[in-house]
């Protein structure tokens, strides 16, 4: 029986662990959190951090694995590519994965290759950032260069806030670096969703509308995604072509990608993030409902060196979304109120991470997700209206 090493066992990684088991592999998980729910579905668990490349490589050699999967995790993507290169497994180039996983490297790469890109610069020193600050057009985003789940992200329009927000960003950076980046005003919804390349060609992509809660403590953390993306086909194709140009320049091969993309009023395309891994927030699970394509299955096939050439473009049918149940304030969860008609007509899957009586965190990053929903709707209008006003249908009471 072939062995696959899955990096991480969080709530959002459970589907990949279950799928690998269903595909007949011996599944080994590793991370530094033995209590993560995914480990109980694996054949074996090891307490090794997914960001410690050398420790994971040592474990992979000892266990004589046949493939390694990074699913829905930014920090582990470069580990998977590094171990795969060292062990001769099929992989996207480690150097390219590093560029995609590091915000300042990625912005520099985009600028050097004539993509639309906001002015941006990475810093280790707050003092150096203060010297350059007036050269940026306000407002700007302050972000850790290497965090995931929108943790440590702020928008500011004054140097007075720089030190506080830079320190906040550094709390979430393993490399202890942050980026200052001019804010890109978006036209319509930010583009989310996932895609997949086979031998360097983007053969499948499923773009979504990204939704945010502007009243939350971090209004830059997505609260959900909805399909299909509500822009004309020419925009879909234009975005597709820019992603393909990027993948070609980076020498990418076979694997999954998660998208965060903006277009402006002039239809310039800004590739804000192209994560070299599947999306979290149950994005691949909703894509399966919308298209029938199981991206988790193809991610595991690719990691195990199996042929993925049967994967083709499929347009989404119907109106689907995922929603992250969250709360602005921390406290003890007293109740979860769900509108009766919403529960009956829209909810397809519903899973709580926290229970009534649990102490819950505020929603400052994806790690503040309290539970998840997969939803279906009758029309684009119903979907967008409900997704943008979810507090009318679902309320956490603390």
GROMACS .gro file of C-alpha atoms in nm:
model
  398
    1UNK     CA    1   0.000   0.000   0.000
    2UNK     CA    2   0.140   0.339  -0.102
    3UNK     CA    3   0.201   0.592   0.177
    4UNK     CA    4   0.099   0.958   0.157
    5UNK     CA    5   0.210   1.221   0.408
    6UNK     CA    6  -0.057   1.489   0.463
    7UNK     CA    7   0.072   1.817   0.605
    8UNK     CA    8  -0.175   1.927   0.872
    9UNK     CA    9  -0.493   1.796   1.029
   10UNK     CA   10  -0.709   2.108   1.082
   11UNK     CA   11  -1.086   2.126   1.031
   12UNK     CA   12  -1.039   2.245   0.671
   13UNK     CA   13  -0.792   1.963   0.597
   14UNK     CA   14  -1.023   1.679   0.707
   15UNK     CA   15  -1.173   1.634   0.353
   16UNK     CA   16  -0.829   1.571   0.202
   17UNK     CA   17  -0.740   1.312   0.468
   18UNK     CA   18  -1.071   1.130   0.419
   19UNK     CA   19  -1.030   1.139   0.038
   20UNK     CA   20  -0.677   0.994   0.055
   21UNK     CA   21  -0.812   0.708   0.270
   22UNK     CA   22  -1.096   0.647   0.022
   23UNK     CA   23  -0.840   0.635  -0.260
   24UNK     CA   24  -0.674   0.341  -0.085
   25UNK     CA   25  -0.359   0.506   0.047
   26UNK     CA   26  -0.194   0.458   0.386
   27UNK     CA   27  -0.240   0.807   0.530
   28UNK     CA   28   0.010   0.971   0.766
   29UNK     CA   29  -0.057   1.318   0.909
   30UNK     CA   30   0.180   1.558   1.081
   31UNK     CA   31   0.165   1.898   1.250
   32UNK     CA   32   0.236   2.040   1.597
   33UNK     CA   33  -0.128   2.013   1.718
   34UNK     CA   34  -0.216   1.656   1.824
   35UNK     CA   35  -0.572   1.772   1.903
   36UNK     CA   36  -0.646   1.870   1.542
   37UNK     CA   37  -0.955   1.678   1.419
   38UNK     CA   38  -0.797   1.537   1.102
   39UNK     CA   39  -0.552   1.309   1.281
   40UNK     CA   40  -0.821   1.069   1.397
   41UNK     CA   41  -0.898   0.981   1.033
   42UNK     CA   42  -0.532   0.901   0.953
   43UNK     CA   43  -0.352   0.568   0.992
   44UNK     CA   44  -0.064   0.739   1.171
   45UNK     CA   45   0.019   1.080   1.322
   46UNK     CA   46   0.353   1.247   1.398
   47UNK     CA   47   0.406   1.562   1.604
   48UNK     CA   48   0.625   1.751   1.354
   49UNK     CA   49   0.562   2.112   1.249
   50UNK     CA   50   0.458   2.142   0.883
   51UNK     CA   51   0.679   2.453   0.844
   52UNK     CA   52   0.998   2.275   0.958
   53UNK     CA   53   1.124   2.161   0.616
   54UNK     CA   54   1.420   1.959   0.741
   55UNK     CA   55   1.217   1.781   1.013
   56UNK     CA   56   0.944   1.691   0.761
   57UNK     CA   57   1.208   1.567   0.513
   58UNK     CA   58   1.364   1.350   0.785
   59UNK     CA   59   1.020   1.209   0.873
   60UNK     CA   60   0.939   1.145   0.506
   61UNK     CA   61   1.263   0.950   0.458
   62UNK     CA   62   1.214   0.747   0.776
   63UNK     CA   63   0.857   0.656   0.681
   64UNK     CA   64   0.951   0.583   0.315
   65UNK     CA   65   0.652   0.778   0.187
   66UNK     CA   66   0.544   0.777  -0.180
   67UNK     CA   67   0.406   1.131  -0.191
   68UNK     CA   68   0.338   1.442   0.016
   69UNK     CA   69   0.029   1.665   0.011
   70UNK     CA   70  -0.012   2.024   0.126
   71UNK     CA   71  -0.384   2.095   0.130
   72UNK     CA   72  -0.543   2.434   0.214
   73UNK     CA   73  -0.233   2.561   0.395
   74UNK     CA   74  -0.005   2.843   0.276
   75UNK     CA   75   0.279   2.786   0.524
   76UNK     CA   76   0.311   2.416   0.434
   77UNK     CA   77   0.316   2.466   0.054
   78UNK     CA   78   0.690   2.534   0.033
   79UNK     CA   79   0.760   2.241   0.269
   80UNK     CA   80   0.574   2.003   0.037
   81UNK     CA   81   0.764   2.134  -0.269
   82UNK     CA   82   1.099   2.116  -0.086
   83UNK     CA   83   1.049   1.758   0.035
   84UNK     CA   84   0.918   1.651  -0.306
   85UNK     CA   85   1.223   1.794  -0.484
   86UNK     CA   86   1.462   1.632  -0.234
   87UNK     CA   87   1.290   1.293  -0.269
   88UNK     CA   88   1.234   1.304  -0.645
   89UNK     CA   89   0.854   1.324  -0.629
   90UNK     CA   90   0.652   1.516  -0.891
   91UNK     CA   91   0.616   1.878  -0.779
   92UNK     CA   92   0.600   2.239  -0.885
   93UNK     CA   93   0.947   2.401  -0.861
   94UNK     CA   94   1.040   2.481  -0.501
   95UNK     CA   95   1.176   2.825  -0.600
   96UNK     CA   96   0.848   2.914  -0.772
   97UNK     CA   97   0.640   2.794  -0.476
   98UNK     CA   98   0.857   3.012  -0.250
   99UNK     CA   99   0.781   3.316  -0.470
  100UNK     CA  100   0.407   3.248  -0.458
  101UNK     CA  101   0.417   3.190  -0.080
  102UNK     CA  102   0.602   3.512   0.005
  103UNK     CA  103   0.425   3.844  -0.055
  104UNK     CA  104   0.727   4.066  -0.117
  105UNK     CA  105   0.894   3.813  -0.351
  106UNK     CA  106   0.565   3.773  -0.537
  107UNK     CA  107   0.509   4.149  -0.577
  108UNK     CA  108   0.866   4.190  -0.709
  109UNK     CA  109   0.815   3.905  -0.955
  110UNK     CA  110   0.487   4.055  -1.083
  111UNK     CA  111   0.648   4.399  -1.128
  112UNK     CA  112   0.952   4.254  -1.311
  113UNK     CA  113   0.721   4.070  -1.553
  114UNK     CA  114   0.486   4.361  -1.633
  115UNK     CA  115   0.177   4.244  -1.448
  116UNK     CA  116  -0.058   4.502  -1.297
  117UNK     CA  117   0.071   4.530  -0.942
  118UNK     CA  118   0.030   4.783  -0.660
  119UNK     CA  119   0.346   4.960  -0.544
  120UNK     CA  120   0.479   4.742  -0.261
  121UNK     CA  121   0.793   4.686  -0.056
  122UNK     CA  122   0.894   4.441   0.215
  123UNK     CA  123   1.058   4.538   0.545
  124UNK     CA  124   1.221   4.379   0.848
  125UNK     CA  125   1.267   4.718   1.017
  126UNK     CA  126   0.984   4.952   1.117
  127UNK     CA  127   1.232   5.244   1.111
  128UNK     CA  128   1.316   5.176   0.743
  129UNK     CA  129   0.945   5.156   0.665
  130UNK     CA  130   0.888   5.497   0.829
  131UNK     CA  131   1.156   5.652   0.602
  132UNK     CA  132   0.978   5.525   0.288
  133UNK     CA  133   0.620   5.575   0.405
  134UNK     CA  134   0.554   5.911   0.237
  135UNK     CA  135   0.649   5.763  -0.103
  136UNK     CA  136   0.334   5.547  -0.097
  137UNK     CA  137  -0.006   5.671  -0.210
  138UNK     CA  138  -0.264   5.641   0.069
  139UNK     CA  139  -0.434   5.424   0.183
  140UNK     CA  140  -0.192   5.133   0.217
  141UNK     CA  141  -0.216   4.774   0.336
  142UNK     CA  142   0.023   4.640   0.601
  143UNK     CA  143   0.060   4.261   0.581
  144UNK     CA  144   0.294   3.990   0.709
  145UNK     CA  145   0.487   3.859   0.407
  146UNK     CA  146   0.413   3.495   0.489
  147UNK     CA  147   0.099   3.454   0.698
  148UNK     CA  148  -0.219   3.272   0.601
  149UNK     CA  149  -0.590   3.321   0.659
  150UNK     CA  150  -0.564   3.704   0.638
  151UNK     CA  151  -0.405   3.717   0.984
  152UNK     CA  152  -0.214   4.035   1.076
  153UNK     CA  153  -0.356   4.245   0.790
  154UNK     CA  154  -0.445   4.617   0.832
  155UNK     CA  155  -0.539   4.913   0.613
  156UNK     CA  156  -0.403   5.255   0.718
  157UNK     CA  157  -0.390   5.610   0.579
  158UNK     CA  158  -0.150   5.774   0.826
  159UNK     CA  159   0.208   5.721   0.942
  160UNK     CA  160   0.072   5.755   1.299
  161UNK     CA  161  -0.066   5.401   1.274
  162UNK     CA  162   0.235   5.245   1.100
  163UNK     CA  163   0.428   5.127   1.405
  164UNK     CA  164   0.124   4.971   1.574
  165UNK     CA  165   0.006   4.790   1.259
  166UNK     CA  166   0.358   4.681   1.155
  167UNK     CA  167   0.409   4.524   1.499
  168UNK     CA  168   0.069   4.353   1.460
  169UNK     CA  169   0.175   4.214   1.119
  170UNK     CA  170   0.511   4.093   1.258
  171UNK     CA  171   0.327   3.886   1.522
  172UNK     CA  172   0.204   3.664   1.238
  173UNK     CA  173   0.521   3.646   1.028
  174UNK     CA  174   0.756   3.352   1.062
  175UNK     CA  175   1.020   3.543   0.862
  176UNK     CA  176   0.960   3.856   1.080
  177UNK     CA  177   0.897   4.068   0.770
  178UNK     CA  178   0.601   4.281   0.664
  179UNK     CA  179   0.496   4.448   0.342
  180UNK     CA  180   0.357   4.794   0.272
  181UNK     CA  181   0.136   4.787  -0.036
  182UNK     CA  182  -0.081   5.051  -0.199
  183UNK     CA  183  -0.450   4.967  -0.175
  184UNK     CA  184  -0.620   4.849  -0.496
  185UNK     CA  185  -0.979   4.972  -0.526
  186UNK     CA  186  -1.175   4.677  -0.659
  187UNK     CA  187  -1.446   4.685  -0.924
  188UNK     CA  188  -1.721   4.441  -0.830
  189UNK     CA  189  -1.635   4.149  -0.605
  190UNK     CA  190  -1.282   4.032  -0.531
  191UNK     CA  191  -1.224   3.711  -0.725
  192UNK     CA  192  -1.176   3.393  -0.522
  193UNK     CA  193  -1.191   3.026  -0.619
  194UNK     CA  194  -0.951   2.752  -0.721
  195UNK     CA  195  -0.784   2.617  -1.033
  196UNK     CA  196  -0.565   2.329  -1.146
  197UNK     CA  197  -0.281   2.301  -1.396
  198UNK     CA  198  -0.165   1.986  -1.574
  199UNK     CA  199   0.187   2.000  -1.721
  200UNK     CA  200   0.182   2.378  -1.685
  201UNK     CA  201  -0.155   2.437  -1.855
  202UNK     CA  202  -0.443   2.583  -1.653
  203UNK     CA  203  -0.699   2.319  -1.751
  204UNK     CA  204  -0.959   2.396  -1.485
  205UNK     CA  205  -1.062   2.703  -1.288
  206UNK     CA  206  -1.375   2.801  -1.102
  207UNK     CA  207  -1.388   3.169  -1.009
  208UNK     CA  208  -1.602   3.290  -0.719
  209UNK     CA  209  -1.717   3.614  -0.559
  210UNK     CA  210  -1.535   3.682  -0.231
  211UNK     CA  211  -1.745   3.813   0.059
  212UNK     CA  212  -1.629   4.011   0.363
  213UNK     CA  213  -1.787   4.137   0.684
  214UNK     CA  214  -1.700   4.505   0.707
  215UNK     CA  215  -1.820   4.515   1.070
  216UNK     CA  216  -1.574   4.246   1.185
  217UNK     CA  217  -1.250   4.322   1.373
  218UNK     CA  218  -1.059   4.231   1.058
  219UNK     CA  219  -1.271   4.326   0.754
  220UNK     CA  220  -1.010   4.168   0.522
  221UNK     CA  221  -1.082   3.809   0.632
  222UNK     CA  222  -1.320   3.641   0.384
  223UNK     CA  223  -1.645   3.519   0.543
  224UNK     CA  224  -1.733   3.315   0.236
  225UNK     CA  225  -1.726   3.267  -0.138
  226UNK     CA  226  -2.008   3.231  -0.391
  227UNK     CA  227  -2.030   3.078  -0.739
  228UNK     CA  228  -2.043   3.163  -1.022
  229UNK     CA  229  -1.839   3.485  -1.041
  230UNK     CA  230  -2.082   3.754  -1.156
  231UNK     CA  231  -1.881   3.910  -1.438
  232UNK     CA  232  -1.906   3.863  -1.816
  233UNK     CA  233  -1.723   3.573  -1.982
  234UNK     CA  234  -1.462   3.807  -2.136
  235UNK     CA  235  -1.349   3.903  -1.782
  236UNK     CA  236  -1.327   3.533  -1.685
  237UNK     CA  237  -1.111   3.472  -1.994
  238UNK     CA  238  -0.892   3.778  -1.933
  239UNK     CA  239  -0.824   3.664  -1.575
  240UNK     CA  240  -0.758   3.308  -1.697
  241UNK     CA  241  -0.499   3.436  -1.946
  242UNK     CA  242  -0.310   3.637  -1.679
  243UNK     CA  243  -0.298   3.334  -1.447
  244UNK     CA  244  -0.171   3.119  -1.734
  245UNK     CA  245   0.102   3.374  -1.815
  246UNK     CA  246   0.213   3.363  -1.450
  247UNK     CA  247   0.217   2.982  -1.435
  248UNK     CA  248   0.421   2.966  -1.758
  249UNK     CA  249   0.679   3.220  -1.632
  250UNK     CA  250   0.715   3.030  -1.303
  251UNK     CA  251   0.754   2.692  -1.477
  252UNK     CA  252   0.463   2.545  -1.280
  253UNK     CA  253   0.368   2.186  -1.361
  254UNK     CA  254   0.074   1.993  -1.213
  255UNK     CA  255  -0.121   2.100  -0.909
  256UNK     CA  256  -0.391   2.313  -0.747
  257UNK     CA  257  -0.408   2.692  -0.695
  258UNK     CA  258  -0.616   2.921  -0.478
  259UNK     CA  259  -0.699   3.268  -0.614
  260UNK     CA  260  -0.734   3.615  -0.465
  261UNK     CA  261  -0.760   3.855  -0.757
  262UNK     CA  262  -0.892   4.208  -0.805
  263UNK     CA  263  -0.994   4.397  -1.116
  264UNK     CA  264  -1.020   4.775  -1.122
  265UNK     CA  265  -1.269   4.995  -1.308
  266UNK     CA  266  -1.041   4.987  -1.617
  267UNK     CA  267  -1.041   4.604  -1.607
  268UNK     CA  268  -0.674   4.582  -1.512
  269UNK     CA  269  -0.616   4.247  -1.339
  270UNK     CA  270  -0.428   4.237  -1.010
  271UNK     CA  271  -0.312   3.890  -0.904
  272UNK     CA  272  -0.315   3.964  -0.530
  273UNK     CA  273  -0.248   3.604  -0.424
  274UNK     CA  274  -0.204   3.284  -0.623
  275UNK     CA  275  -0.160   3.022  -0.351
  276UNK     CA  276   0.013   2.702  -0.475
  277UNK     CA  277  -0.246   2.482  -0.297
  278UNK     CA  278  -0.621   2.425  -0.270
  279UNK     CA  279  -0.832   2.689  -0.096
  280UNK     CA  280  -0.959   2.666   0.259
  281UNK     CA  281  -1.315   2.769   0.355
  282UNK     CA  282  -1.443   2.444   0.192
  283UNK     CA  283  -1.382   2.599  -0.154
  284UNK     CA  284  -1.301   2.263  -0.325
  285UNK     CA  285  -1.611   2.106  -0.165
  286UNK     CA  286  -1.843   2.376  -0.305
  287UNK     CA  287  -1.672   2.353  -0.645
  288UNK     CA  288  -1.757   1.980  -0.645
  289UNK     CA  289  -2.126   2.065  -0.586
  290UNK     CA  290  -2.117   2.330  -0.862
  291UNK     CA  291  -1.918   2.141  -1.128
  292UNK     CA  292  -1.887   1.775  -1.023
  293UNK     CA  293  -1.506   1.814  -1.029
  294UNK     CA  294  -1.335   1.674  -0.719
  295UNK     CA  295  -1.026   1.890  -0.683
  296UNK     CA  296  -0.914   1.710  -0.367
  297UNK     CA  297  -0.895   1.385  -0.565
  298UNK     CA  298  -0.680   1.549  -0.835
  299UNK     CA  299  -0.450   1.714  -0.578
  300UNK     CA  300  -0.375   1.375  -0.423
  301UNK     CA  301  -0.336   1.209  -0.766
  302UNK     CA  302  -0.084   1.479  -0.867
  303UNK     CA  303   0.117   1.439  -0.545
  304UNK     CA  304   0.131   1.062  -0.598
  305UNK     CA  305   0.254   1.098  -0.956
  306UNK     CA  306  -0.068   0.973  -1.115
  307UNK     CA  307  -0.201   1.097  -1.449
  308UNK     CA  308  -0.435   1.400  -1.423
  309UNK     CA  309  -0.478   1.458  -1.798
  310UNK     CA  310  -0.850   1.370  -1.789
  311UNK     CA  311  -0.929   1.692  -1.598
  312UNK     CA  312  -1.108   1.948  -1.817
  313UNK     CA  313  -1.291   2.278  -1.778
  314UNK     CA  314  -1.646   2.246  -1.642
  315UNK     CA  315  -1.869   2.550  -1.594
  316UNK     CA  316  -2.058   2.574  -1.263
  317UNK     CA  317  -2.429   2.493  -1.263
  318UNK     CA  318  -2.662   2.661  -1.015
  319UNK     CA  319  -2.575   2.904  -0.735
  320UNK     CA  320  -2.359   2.789  -0.445
  321UNK     CA  321  -2.159   2.932  -0.159
  322UNK     CA  322  -1.964   2.859   0.157
  323UNK     CA  323  -2.010   3.067   0.470
  324UNK     CA  324  -1.783   3.093   0.774
  325UNK     CA  325  -1.985   3.135   1.093
  326UNK     CA  326  -1.806   3.398   1.301
  327UNK     CA  327  -1.851   3.663   1.567
  328UNK     CA  328  -1.706   4.010   1.611
  329UNK     CA  329  -1.657   3.977   1.986
  330UNK     CA  330  -1.502   3.695   2.190
  331UNK     CA  331  -1.701   3.539   2.474
  332UNK     CA  332  -1.900   3.231   2.572
  333UNK     CA  333  -2.127   3.104   2.293
  334UNK     CA  334  -2.479   3.108   2.430
  335UNK     CA  335  -2.673   3.024   2.115
  336UNK     CA  336  -2.664   3.009   1.735
  337UNK     CA  337  -2.977   3.149   1.576
  338UNK     CA  338  -3.058   3.041   1.218
  339UNK     CA  339  -3.361   3.172   1.028
  340UNK     CA  340  -3.608   2.887   0.976
  341UNK     CA  341  -3.669   2.942   0.603
  342UNK     CA  342  -3.294   2.987   0.543
  343UNK     CA  343  -3.221   2.659   0.722
  344UNK     CA  344  -3.485   2.477   0.518
  345UNK     CA  345  -3.418   2.626   0.174
  346UNK     CA  346  -3.048   2.718   0.163
  347UNK     CA  347  -2.833   2.498   0.389
  348UNK     CA  348  -2.678   2.193   0.222
  349UNK     CA  349  -2.405   2.117   0.480
  350UNK     CA  350  -2.360   2.260   0.829
  351UNK     CA  351  -2.078   2.185   1.072
  352UNK     CA  352  -1.984   2.357   1.399
  353UNK     CA  353  -1.622   2.368   1.522
  354UNK     CA  354  -1.732   2.526   1.853
  355UNK     CA  355  -2.032   2.424   2.065
  356UNK     CA  356  -2.280   2.607   2.288
  357UNK     CA  357  -2.100   2.692   2.614
  358UNK     CA  358  -1.754   2.708   2.453
  359UNK     CA  359  -1.528   3.010   2.483
  360UNK     CA  360  -1.506   3.157   2.132
  361UNK     CA  361  -1.249   3.391   1.971
  362UNK     CA  362  -1.322   3.710   1.778
  363UNK     CA  363  -1.295   3.691   1.399
  364UNK     CA  364  -0.952   3.844   1.329
  365UNK     CA  365  -0.833   3.565   1.097
  366UNK     CA  366  -0.961   3.241   0.946
  367UNK     CA  367  -0.864   3.071   1.274
  368UNK     CA  368  -1.163   3.256   1.428
  369UNK     CA  369  -1.411   3.050   1.223
  370UNK     CA  370  -1.672   2.901   1.456
  371UNK     CA  371  -1.843   2.674   1.204
  372UNK     CA  372  -1.907   2.631   0.833
  373UNK     CA  373  -2.201   2.611   0.595
  374UNK     CA  374  -2.236   2.508   0.232
  375UNK     CA  375  -2.536   2.686   0.081
  376UNK     CA  376  -2.742   2.672  -0.239
  377UNK     CA  377  -2.968   2.939  -0.390
  378UNK     CA  378  -3.227   2.980  -0.664
  379UNK     CA  379  -3.067   3.279  -0.834
  380UNK     CA  380  -2.759   3.502  -0.849
  381UNK     CA  381  -2.959   3.784  -0.693
  382UNK     CA  382  -3.075   3.574  -0.396
  383UNK     CA  383  -2.722   3.442  -0.343
  384UNK     CA  384  -2.545   3.780  -0.346
  385UNK     CA  385  -2.815   3.950  -0.136
  386UNK     CA  386  -2.803   3.683   0.133
  387UNK     CA  387  -2.425   3.644   0.133
  388UNK     CA  388  -2.382   4.021   0.176
  389UNK     CA  389  -2.637   4.036   0.460
  390UNK     CA  390  -2.579   3.708   0.644
  391UNK     CA  391  -2.643   3.857   0.988
  392UNK     CA  392  -3.014   3.864   0.891
  393UNK     CA  393  -3.012   3.484   0.855
  394UNK     CA  394  -2.745   3.356   1.096
  395UNK     CA  395  -2.651   3.508   1.434
  396UNK     CA  396  -2.406   3.401   1.704
  397UNK     CA  397  -2.526   3.500   2.051
  398UNK     CA  398  -2.251   3.538   2.316
   0.00000   0.00000   0.00000
